[in-house]
XYZ file of C-alpha atoms in Angstrom:
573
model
C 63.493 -28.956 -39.024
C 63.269 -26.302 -36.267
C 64.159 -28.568 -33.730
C 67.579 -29.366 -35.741
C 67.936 -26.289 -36.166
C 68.055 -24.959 -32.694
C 69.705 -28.123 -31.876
C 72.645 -27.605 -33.860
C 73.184 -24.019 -31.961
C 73.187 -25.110 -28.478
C 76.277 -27.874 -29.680
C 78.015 -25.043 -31.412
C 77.281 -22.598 -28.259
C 79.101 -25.312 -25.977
C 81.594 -25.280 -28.491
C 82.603 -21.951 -28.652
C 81.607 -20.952 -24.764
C 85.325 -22.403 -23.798
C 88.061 -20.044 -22.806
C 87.556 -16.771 -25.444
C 89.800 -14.397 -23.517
C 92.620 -17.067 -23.752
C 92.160 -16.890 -27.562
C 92.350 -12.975 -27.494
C 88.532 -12.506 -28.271
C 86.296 -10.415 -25.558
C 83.585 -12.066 -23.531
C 80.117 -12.308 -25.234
C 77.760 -9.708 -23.839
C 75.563 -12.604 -23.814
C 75.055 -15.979 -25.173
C 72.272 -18.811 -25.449
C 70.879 -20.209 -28.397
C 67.676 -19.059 -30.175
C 66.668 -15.489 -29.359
C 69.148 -14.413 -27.330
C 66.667 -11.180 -26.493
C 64.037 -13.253 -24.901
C 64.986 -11.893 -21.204
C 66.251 -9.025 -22.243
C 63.408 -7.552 -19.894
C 64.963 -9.777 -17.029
C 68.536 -7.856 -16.016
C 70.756 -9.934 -14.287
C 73.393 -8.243 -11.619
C 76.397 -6.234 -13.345
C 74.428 -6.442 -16.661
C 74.295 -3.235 -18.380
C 70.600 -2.787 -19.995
C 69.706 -3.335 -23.303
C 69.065 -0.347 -25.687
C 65.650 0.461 -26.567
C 64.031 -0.644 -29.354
C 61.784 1.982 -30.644
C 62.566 2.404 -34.341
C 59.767 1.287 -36.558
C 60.177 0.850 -40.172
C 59.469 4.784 -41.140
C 62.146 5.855 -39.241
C 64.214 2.656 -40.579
C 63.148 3.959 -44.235
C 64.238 7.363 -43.694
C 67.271 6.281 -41.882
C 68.411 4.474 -45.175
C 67.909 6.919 -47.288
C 67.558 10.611 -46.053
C 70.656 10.377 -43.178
C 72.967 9.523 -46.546
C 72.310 13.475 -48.063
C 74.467 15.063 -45.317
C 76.523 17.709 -47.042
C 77.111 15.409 -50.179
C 75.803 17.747 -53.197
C 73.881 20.248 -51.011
C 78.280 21.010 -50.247
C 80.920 18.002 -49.934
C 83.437 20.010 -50.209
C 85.430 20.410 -46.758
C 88.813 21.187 -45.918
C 89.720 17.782 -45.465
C 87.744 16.210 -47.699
C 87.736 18.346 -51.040
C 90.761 19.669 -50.673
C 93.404 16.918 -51.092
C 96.249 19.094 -51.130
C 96.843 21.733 -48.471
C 98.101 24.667 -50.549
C 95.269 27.368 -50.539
C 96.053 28.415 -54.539
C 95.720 24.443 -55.893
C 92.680 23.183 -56.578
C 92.423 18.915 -55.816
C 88.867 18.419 -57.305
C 86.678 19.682 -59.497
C 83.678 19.759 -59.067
C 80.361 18.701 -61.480
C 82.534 17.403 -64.043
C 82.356 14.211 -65.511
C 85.010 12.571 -63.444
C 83.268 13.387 -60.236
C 80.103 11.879 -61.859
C 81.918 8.696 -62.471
C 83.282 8.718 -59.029
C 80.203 8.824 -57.743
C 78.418 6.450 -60.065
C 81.630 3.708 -59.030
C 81.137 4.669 -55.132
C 77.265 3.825 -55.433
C 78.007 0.920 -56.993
C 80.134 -0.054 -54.388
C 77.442 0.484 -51.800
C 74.978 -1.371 -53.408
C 76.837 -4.581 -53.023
C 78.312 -3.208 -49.423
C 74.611 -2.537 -47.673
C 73.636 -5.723 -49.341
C 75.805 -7.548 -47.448
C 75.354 -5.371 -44.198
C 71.442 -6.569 -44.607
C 72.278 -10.072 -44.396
C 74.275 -9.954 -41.112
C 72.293 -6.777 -39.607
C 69.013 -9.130 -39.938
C 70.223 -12.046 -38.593
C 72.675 -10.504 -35.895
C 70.814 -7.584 -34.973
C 73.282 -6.455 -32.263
C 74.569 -3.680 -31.053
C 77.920 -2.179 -32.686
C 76.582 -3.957 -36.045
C 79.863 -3.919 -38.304
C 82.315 -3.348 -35.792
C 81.581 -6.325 -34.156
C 80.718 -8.611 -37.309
C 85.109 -7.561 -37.743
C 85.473 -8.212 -34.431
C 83.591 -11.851 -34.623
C 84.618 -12.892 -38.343
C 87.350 -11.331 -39.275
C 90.087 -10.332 -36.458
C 89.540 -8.848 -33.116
C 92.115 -6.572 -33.277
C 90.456 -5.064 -36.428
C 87.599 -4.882 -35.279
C 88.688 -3.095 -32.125
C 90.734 -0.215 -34.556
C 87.709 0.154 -36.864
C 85.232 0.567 -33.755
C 87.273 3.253 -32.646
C 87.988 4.918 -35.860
C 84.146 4.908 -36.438
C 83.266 6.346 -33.098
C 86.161 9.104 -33.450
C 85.017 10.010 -37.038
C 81.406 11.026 -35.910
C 82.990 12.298 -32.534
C 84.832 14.464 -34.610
C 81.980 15.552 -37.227
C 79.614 16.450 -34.763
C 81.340 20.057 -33.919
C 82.470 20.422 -37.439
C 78.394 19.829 -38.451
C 77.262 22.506 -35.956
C 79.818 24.904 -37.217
C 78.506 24.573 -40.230
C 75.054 24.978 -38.971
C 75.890 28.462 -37.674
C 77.300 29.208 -41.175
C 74.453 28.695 -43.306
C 72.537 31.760 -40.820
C 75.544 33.655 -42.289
C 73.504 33.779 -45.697
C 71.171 35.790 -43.949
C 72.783 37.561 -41.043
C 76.527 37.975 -41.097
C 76.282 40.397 -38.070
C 75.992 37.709 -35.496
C 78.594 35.829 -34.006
C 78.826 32.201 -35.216
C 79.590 31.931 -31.407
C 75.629 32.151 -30.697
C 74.544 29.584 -33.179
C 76.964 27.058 -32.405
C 75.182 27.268 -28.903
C 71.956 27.121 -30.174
C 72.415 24.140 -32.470
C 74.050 22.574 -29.707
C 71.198 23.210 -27.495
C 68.640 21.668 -30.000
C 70.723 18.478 -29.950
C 70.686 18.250 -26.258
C 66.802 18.807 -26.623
C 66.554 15.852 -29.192
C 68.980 13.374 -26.689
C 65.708 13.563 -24.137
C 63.502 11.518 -26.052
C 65.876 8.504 -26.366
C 66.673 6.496 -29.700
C 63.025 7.488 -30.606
C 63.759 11.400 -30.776
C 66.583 10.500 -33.295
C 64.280 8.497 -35.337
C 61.532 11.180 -35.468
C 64.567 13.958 -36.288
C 65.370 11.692 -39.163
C 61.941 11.356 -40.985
C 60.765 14.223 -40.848
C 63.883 16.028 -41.926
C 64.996 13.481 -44.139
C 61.421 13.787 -45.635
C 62.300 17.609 -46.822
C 65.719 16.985 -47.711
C 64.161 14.566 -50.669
C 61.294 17.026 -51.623
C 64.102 19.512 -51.756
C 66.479 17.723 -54.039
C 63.304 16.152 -55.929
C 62.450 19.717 -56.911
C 65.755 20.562 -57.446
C 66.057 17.957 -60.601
C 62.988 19.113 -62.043
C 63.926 23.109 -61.790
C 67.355 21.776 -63.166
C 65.434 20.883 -66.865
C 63.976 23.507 -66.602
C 66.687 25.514 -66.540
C 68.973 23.316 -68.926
C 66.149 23.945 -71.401
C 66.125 28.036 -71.225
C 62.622 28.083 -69.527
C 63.539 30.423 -67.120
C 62.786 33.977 -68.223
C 65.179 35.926 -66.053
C 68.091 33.197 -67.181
C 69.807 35.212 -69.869
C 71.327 32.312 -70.652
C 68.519 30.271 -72.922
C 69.024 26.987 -73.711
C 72.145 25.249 -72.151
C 71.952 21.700 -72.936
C 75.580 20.378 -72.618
C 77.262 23.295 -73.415
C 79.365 23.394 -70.106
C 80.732 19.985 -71.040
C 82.339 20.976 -73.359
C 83.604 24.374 -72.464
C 85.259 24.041 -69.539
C 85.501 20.550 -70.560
C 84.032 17.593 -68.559
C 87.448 15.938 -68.136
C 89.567 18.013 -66.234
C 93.326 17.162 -64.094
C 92.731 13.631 -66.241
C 93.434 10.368 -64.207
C 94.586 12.428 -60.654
C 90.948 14.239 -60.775
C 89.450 11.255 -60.997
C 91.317 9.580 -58.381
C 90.653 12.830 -56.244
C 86.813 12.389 -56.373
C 87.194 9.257 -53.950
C 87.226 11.047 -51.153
C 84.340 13.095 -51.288
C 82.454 10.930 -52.998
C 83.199 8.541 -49.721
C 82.279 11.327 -47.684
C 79.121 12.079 -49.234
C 77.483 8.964 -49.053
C 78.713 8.417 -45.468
C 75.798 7.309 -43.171
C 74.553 5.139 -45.851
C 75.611 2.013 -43.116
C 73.757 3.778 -40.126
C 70.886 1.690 -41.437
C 72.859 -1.861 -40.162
C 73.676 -0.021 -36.857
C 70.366 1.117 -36.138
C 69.207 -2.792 -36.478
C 70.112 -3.477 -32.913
C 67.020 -0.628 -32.104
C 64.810 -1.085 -34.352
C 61.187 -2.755 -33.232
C 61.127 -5.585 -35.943
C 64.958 -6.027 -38.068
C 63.821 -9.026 -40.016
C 60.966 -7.106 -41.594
C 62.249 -3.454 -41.793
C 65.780 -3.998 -42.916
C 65.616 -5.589 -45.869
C 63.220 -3.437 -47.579
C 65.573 -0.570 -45.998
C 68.861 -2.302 -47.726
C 66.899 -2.539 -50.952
C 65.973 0.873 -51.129
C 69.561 2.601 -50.551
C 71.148 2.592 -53.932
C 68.260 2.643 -56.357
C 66.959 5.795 -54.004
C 70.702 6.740 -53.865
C 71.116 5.962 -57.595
C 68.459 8.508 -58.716
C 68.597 11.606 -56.624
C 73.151 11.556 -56.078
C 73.857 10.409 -59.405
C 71.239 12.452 -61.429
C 71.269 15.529 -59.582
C 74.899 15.677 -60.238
C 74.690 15.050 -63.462
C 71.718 17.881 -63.677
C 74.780 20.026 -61.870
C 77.267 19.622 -64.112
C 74.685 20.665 -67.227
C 73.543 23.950 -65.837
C 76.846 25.353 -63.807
C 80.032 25.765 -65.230
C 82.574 23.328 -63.254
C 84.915 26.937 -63.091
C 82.621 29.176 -61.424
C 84.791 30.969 -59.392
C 82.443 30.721 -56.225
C 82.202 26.958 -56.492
C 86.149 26.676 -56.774
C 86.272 29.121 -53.239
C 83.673 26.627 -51.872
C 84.621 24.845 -48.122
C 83.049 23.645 -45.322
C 79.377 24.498 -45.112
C 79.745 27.845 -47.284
C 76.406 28.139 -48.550
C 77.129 31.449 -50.683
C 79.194 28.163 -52.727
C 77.007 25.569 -52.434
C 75.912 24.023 -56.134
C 72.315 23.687 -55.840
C 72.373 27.915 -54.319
C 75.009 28.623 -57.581
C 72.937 27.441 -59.836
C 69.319 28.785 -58.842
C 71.097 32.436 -59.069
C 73.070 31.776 -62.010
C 69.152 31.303 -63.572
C 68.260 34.654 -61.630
C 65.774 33.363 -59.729
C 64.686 35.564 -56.391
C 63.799 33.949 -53.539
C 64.564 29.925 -53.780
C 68.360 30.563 -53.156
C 66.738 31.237 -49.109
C 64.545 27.827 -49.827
C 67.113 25.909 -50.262
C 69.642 27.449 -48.071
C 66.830 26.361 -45.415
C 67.147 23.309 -46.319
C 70.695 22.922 -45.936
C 70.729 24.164 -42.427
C 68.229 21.351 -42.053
C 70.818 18.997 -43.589
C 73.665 20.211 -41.431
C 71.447 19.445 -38.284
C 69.988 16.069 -39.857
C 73.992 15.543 -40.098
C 74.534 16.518 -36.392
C 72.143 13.911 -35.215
C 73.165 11.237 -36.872
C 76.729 11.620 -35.935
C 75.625 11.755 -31.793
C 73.795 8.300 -32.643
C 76.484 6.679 -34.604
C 79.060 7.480 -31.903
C 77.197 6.926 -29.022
C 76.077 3.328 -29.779
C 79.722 2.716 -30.989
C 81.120 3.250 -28.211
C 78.893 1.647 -25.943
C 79.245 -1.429 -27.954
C 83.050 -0.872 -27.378
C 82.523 -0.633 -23.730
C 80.193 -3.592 -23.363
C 82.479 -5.693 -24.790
C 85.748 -4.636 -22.998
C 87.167 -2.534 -25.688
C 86.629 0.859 -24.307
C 86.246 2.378 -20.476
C 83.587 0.464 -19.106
C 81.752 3.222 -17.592
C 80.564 4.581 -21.273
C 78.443 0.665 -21.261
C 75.590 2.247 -18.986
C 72.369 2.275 -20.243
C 69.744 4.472 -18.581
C 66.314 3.107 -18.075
C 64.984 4.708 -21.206
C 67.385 3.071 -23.112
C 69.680 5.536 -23.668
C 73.589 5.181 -23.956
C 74.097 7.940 -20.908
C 77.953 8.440 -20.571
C 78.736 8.252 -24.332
C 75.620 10.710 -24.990
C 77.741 12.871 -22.424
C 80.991 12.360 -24.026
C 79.424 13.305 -27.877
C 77.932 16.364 -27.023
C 81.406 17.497 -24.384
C 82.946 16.754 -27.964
C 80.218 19.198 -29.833
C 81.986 21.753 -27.396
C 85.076 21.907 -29.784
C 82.945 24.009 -32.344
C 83.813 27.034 -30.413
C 87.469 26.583 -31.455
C 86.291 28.439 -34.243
C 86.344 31.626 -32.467
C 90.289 31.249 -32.328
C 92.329 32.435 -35.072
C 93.547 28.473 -35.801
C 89.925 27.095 -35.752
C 89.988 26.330 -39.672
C 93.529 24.697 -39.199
C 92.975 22.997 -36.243
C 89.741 21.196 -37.976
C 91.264 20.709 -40.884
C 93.417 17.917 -38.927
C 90.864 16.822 -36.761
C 88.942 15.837 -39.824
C 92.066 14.658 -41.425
C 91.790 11.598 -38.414
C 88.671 10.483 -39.716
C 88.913 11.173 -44.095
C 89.363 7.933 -44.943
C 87.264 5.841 -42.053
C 84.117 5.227 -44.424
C 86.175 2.939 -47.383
C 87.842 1.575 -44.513
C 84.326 0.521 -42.499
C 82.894 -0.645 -45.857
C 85.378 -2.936 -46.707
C 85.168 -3.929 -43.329
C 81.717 -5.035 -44.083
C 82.140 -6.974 -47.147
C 85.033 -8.808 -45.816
C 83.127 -9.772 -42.673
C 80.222 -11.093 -45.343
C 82.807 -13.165 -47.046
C 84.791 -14.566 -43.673
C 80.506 -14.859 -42.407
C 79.722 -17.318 -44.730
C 83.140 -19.194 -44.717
C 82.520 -20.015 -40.690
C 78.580 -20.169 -41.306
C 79.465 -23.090 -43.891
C 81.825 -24.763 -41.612
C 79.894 -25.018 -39.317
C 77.458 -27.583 -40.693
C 74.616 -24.196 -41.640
C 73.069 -23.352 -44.864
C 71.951 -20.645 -46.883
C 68.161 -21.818 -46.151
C 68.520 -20.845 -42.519
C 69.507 -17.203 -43.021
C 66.385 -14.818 -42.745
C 67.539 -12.953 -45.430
C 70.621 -13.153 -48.129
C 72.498 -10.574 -49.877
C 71.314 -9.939 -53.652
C 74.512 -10.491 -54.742
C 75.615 -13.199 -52.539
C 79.545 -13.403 -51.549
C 80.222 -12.388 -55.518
C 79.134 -9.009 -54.334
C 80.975 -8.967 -50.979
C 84.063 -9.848 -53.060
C 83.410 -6.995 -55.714
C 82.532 -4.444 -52.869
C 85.935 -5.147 -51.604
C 88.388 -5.028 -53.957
C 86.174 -1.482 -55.242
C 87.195 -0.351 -51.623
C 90.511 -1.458 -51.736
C 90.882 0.881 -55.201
C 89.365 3.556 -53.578
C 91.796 3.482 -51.010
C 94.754 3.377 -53.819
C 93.640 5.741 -55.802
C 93.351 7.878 -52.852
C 96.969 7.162 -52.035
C 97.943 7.974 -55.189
C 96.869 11.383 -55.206
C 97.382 12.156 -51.685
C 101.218 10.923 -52.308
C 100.974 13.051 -55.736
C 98.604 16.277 -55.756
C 97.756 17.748 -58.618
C 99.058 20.714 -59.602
C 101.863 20.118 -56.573
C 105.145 18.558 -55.494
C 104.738 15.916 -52.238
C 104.868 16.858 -49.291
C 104.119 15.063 -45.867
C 101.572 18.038 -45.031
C 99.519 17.598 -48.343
C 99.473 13.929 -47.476
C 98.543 13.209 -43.741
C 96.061 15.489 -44.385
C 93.977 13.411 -46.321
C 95.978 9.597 -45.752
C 96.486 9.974 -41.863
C 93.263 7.813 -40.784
C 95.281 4.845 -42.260
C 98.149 5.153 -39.797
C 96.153 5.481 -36.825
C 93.826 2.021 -38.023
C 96.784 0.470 -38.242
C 98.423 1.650 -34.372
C 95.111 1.088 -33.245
C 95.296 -2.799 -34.691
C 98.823 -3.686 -33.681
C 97.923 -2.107 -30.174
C 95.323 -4.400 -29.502
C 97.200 -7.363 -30.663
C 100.152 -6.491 -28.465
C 97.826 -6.511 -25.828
C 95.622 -9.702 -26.148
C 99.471 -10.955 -26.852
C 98.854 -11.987 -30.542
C 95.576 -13.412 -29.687
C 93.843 -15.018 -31.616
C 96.154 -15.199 -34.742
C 96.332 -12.904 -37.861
C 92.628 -13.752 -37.954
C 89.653 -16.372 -36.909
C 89.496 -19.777 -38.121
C 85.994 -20.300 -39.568
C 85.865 -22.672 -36.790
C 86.237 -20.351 -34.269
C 83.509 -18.110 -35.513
C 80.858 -17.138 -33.084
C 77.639 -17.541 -34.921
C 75.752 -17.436 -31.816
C 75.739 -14.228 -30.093
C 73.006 -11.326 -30.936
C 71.084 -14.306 -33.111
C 67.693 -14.016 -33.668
C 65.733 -17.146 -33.287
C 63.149 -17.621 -36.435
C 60.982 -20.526 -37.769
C 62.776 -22.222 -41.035
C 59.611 -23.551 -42.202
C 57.828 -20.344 -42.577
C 60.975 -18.719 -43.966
C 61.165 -21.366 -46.997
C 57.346 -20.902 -47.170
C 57.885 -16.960 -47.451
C 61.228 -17.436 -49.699
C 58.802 -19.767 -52.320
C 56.351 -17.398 -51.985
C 58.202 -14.697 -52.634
C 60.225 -16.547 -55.886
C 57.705 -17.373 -57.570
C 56.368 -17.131 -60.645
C 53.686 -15.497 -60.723
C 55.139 -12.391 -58.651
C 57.674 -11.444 -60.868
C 56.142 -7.943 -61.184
C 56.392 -7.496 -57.748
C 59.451 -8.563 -57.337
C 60.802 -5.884 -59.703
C 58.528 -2.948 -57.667
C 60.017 -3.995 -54.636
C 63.514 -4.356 -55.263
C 63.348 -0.664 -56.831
C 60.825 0.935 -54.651
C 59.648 -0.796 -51.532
């Protein structure tokens, strides 16, 4: 069976080896049937080197689940995110009510099917550039090429925002320093981290991601505690759902609710950085799945219920929340409501660990870029200096490139720093439903060409929970994100249109589509509006495995007798 198997790939390889820049496709980085990383330790002449592979399944873990609590409740709530209209006296969202709660519960649900299907083709094409080059390969090349680029210029683009809002969580303790001085210092710290390779950012990741949990962990249980008046300096006694119902949990009606797309989009951005980080991590067919499984029951538990713990003990009016942008810790939720309960000394705890979370943020954004665009670059879609890999493994030139981007944090000294971000993150608001859907529509067009191609389900390493089903629902989920979003952006609440209320949050969607039509005016139309399941390439970046001991692993793993396992992994492990 494994000789069929590999069989089968070296006729499709001869296949598909046959003229791909006439069809408007870029050149493989490499090709071969089997494990196409077997001599990746043998560098031929003009080939860039591979990345290193130094991410075990901790950092994998961690990756999954800690990289995804950014700003998201700890403070979502940025200029260009929160606030869908641009007049400073209209509020867009508000904030731990029960519409955000829904929008959050309908984004998670979203992801679970989205990461799912991310899993599949991050296991068995564990390759550099992940989802932008799963579009690329299945879908279109041209949209691949605009959501590479949007990707990389989101996190470009976060990075300084991130380490602005670094130096404005100090300001809880000292307001009498420049932000100036932080913004060096954070940058500094990142430029430390960049030294120790792929393997610095993993270590940067668990162990931060690992108090960011404990924090939020505690945070649910202190939230009972408060809801139930068993704080003694909380004049308040027993809440219970008393804020639901005065301010009201349904506030702004259907335009609220469409508002909460976009930060709920924001918040669990990073939740994907899981399927790039395949292409470095020591063993993807082992430490991927049980990271895909763990994202929205882990995700499920500490966004949705800490939220909803939110909502019960601060009033969705507080007049501190409302002012709330940026990084503005003296507005954040979790600080709100531990003084609201008058309690001395956590609001510093926790304003710790949103510092932490702003850095964690920081990171993440210099690795998402950076392997981006070196993907970009390897493949012909971007200046091919930024392909050049060091011999540690690192992504040198597009390392050098992120952090000459972290530079534009100092902007903030100006007088226009808050506008002039406000647009800059107004490039990238809407990249994240655009990725995802990317992703599920890659699954879908993935197991089109895998079928035509004479392959079955039995010879995938592992498959998505859901199957295509869930690709499908993922996408269409996306696609009403992205309407609803529209909607509201085109109509704010409390506010007439108007083109500046608009771009601000909807202006990521012209540029995708510039950035599409550009490449197919260049590769002159090539190769169609998208690729034929026959044209597929479902070579490249694929891991060669046994099929025998997969089916014997797959019957183990169905049977009977391990139902109870089953369940404990799925949720937990």
């Amino acid at each position: 069976m494994a000789t069929d198997f590999k069989a089968s790939h070296v006729a499709d390889e001869k296949r598909l080896n046959s003229s791909d820049d006439e069809k408007g496709f870029p050149p493989p980085a490499y090709s071969g049937a089997g494990d196409h990383e077997a001599g990746a330790g043998m560098l031929q002449p003009g080939e860039p080197r591979e990345l290193s592979r130094a991410l075990k399944g901790r950092h994998m873990q961690m990756i999954a689940i800690g990289t995804t609590y950014k700003l998201t409740l700890i403070n979502s709530r940025t200029p260009a995110y929160a606030h869908i209209q641009i007049q400073e006296d209209q509020l867009a969202l508000d904030s731990l009510s029960a519409l955000e709660l829904i929008g959050f519960i309908v984004i998670g649900a979203m992801l679970l099917f989205t990461v799912q299907a991310l899993g599949e083709l991050a296991v068995l094409y564990p390759v550099n550039g992940a989802f932008y080059m799963y579009a690329v390969r299945f879908i279109d090349p041209a949209w691949g090429f605009a959501m590479g680029w949007e990707y990389a210029l989101s996190w470009l683009i976060i990075l300084p925002f991130e380490i602005t809002a670094a130096g404005i969580t100090i300001e809880f303790w000292r307001d009498d320093i420049n932000i100036g001085v932080w913004t060096a210092v954070f940058l500094t710290l990142l430029i430390l981290v960049q030294f120790f390779a792929v393997r610095g950012y993993g270590e940067v990741e668990f162990v931060l991601g690992i108090m960011k949990i404990i924090a939020v962990i505690g945070f649910i249980f202190l939230g009972v505690i408060i809801d139930c008046g068993g704080v003694p300096s909380d004049n308040r006694g027993y809440i219970g759902a008393r804020y639901w119902h005065d301010p009201g949990a349904f506030r702004n009606g259907f335009k609220g609710f469409c508002s909460v797309f976009v930060t709920a989009a924001f918040a669990f951005a990073g939740t994907e950085l899981v399927g790039l980080a395949a292409a470095e991590a020591e063993d993807p067919r082992k430490t991927l799945p049980k990271a895909t499984r763990q994202v929205f029951w882990r995700i499920a538990v500490f966004y949705i219920l800490s939220l909803f713990i939110l909502g019960l003990i601060l009033r969705s009016d507080n007049e501190d929340l409302l002012g709330a942008s940026g990084a503005n810790t003296k507005a954040s939720p979790f600080v709100l409501a531990i003084q609201e309960a008058g309690i001395k000394g956590l609001p510093s705890v926790f304003n710790a660990v949103i510092t932490l979370s702003v850095i964690s943020v920081a990171n993440s954004a210099t690795f998402a870029s950076t392997r981006t665009l070196q993907a970009l670059a390897k493949n012909r879609m971007a200046p091919r200096v930024l392909q050049y890999v060091d011999p540690q493994g690192r992504p040198l030139w597009c390392i050098v490139l992120q952090l000459v981007f972290g530079l534009l944090a100092f902007i903030n000294e100006a007088d226009v720093g808050t506008q002039v971000f406000t647009w800059l993150l107004s490039l990238s608001a809407l990249n994240n439903l655009f990725v995802w859907a990317s992703i599920c529509l890659s699954h879908i067009r993935f197991r089109r060409g895998w079928a035509a191609q004479g392959h079955t389900l039995d010879e995938l390493p592992y498959t998505a929970q859901f199957g295509v089903i869930g690709s499908y629902i993922g996408f269409i989920l996306n696609i009403l994100a992205l309407a609803a979003t529209f909607y509201v952006s085109l109509f704010p609440i409390g506010g007439d249109p108007n083109a500046e209320a608009f771009f601000t949050t909807f202006l990521s969607a012209p540029i995708a589509i510039a950035l599409y039509v550009g490449w197919k005016i260049k590769t002159r139309g090539g190769p169609g509006m998208y690729v034929r399941a026959h044209q597929m390439d479902v070579l490249t970046g694929l891991r060669e495995f046994n099929p025998e001991i997969l089916s014997t692993e797959k019957k183990q793993q169905w049977g009977i007798r391990n139902i109870p396992m089953r369940l404990y992994h799925a949720v937990f492990v």
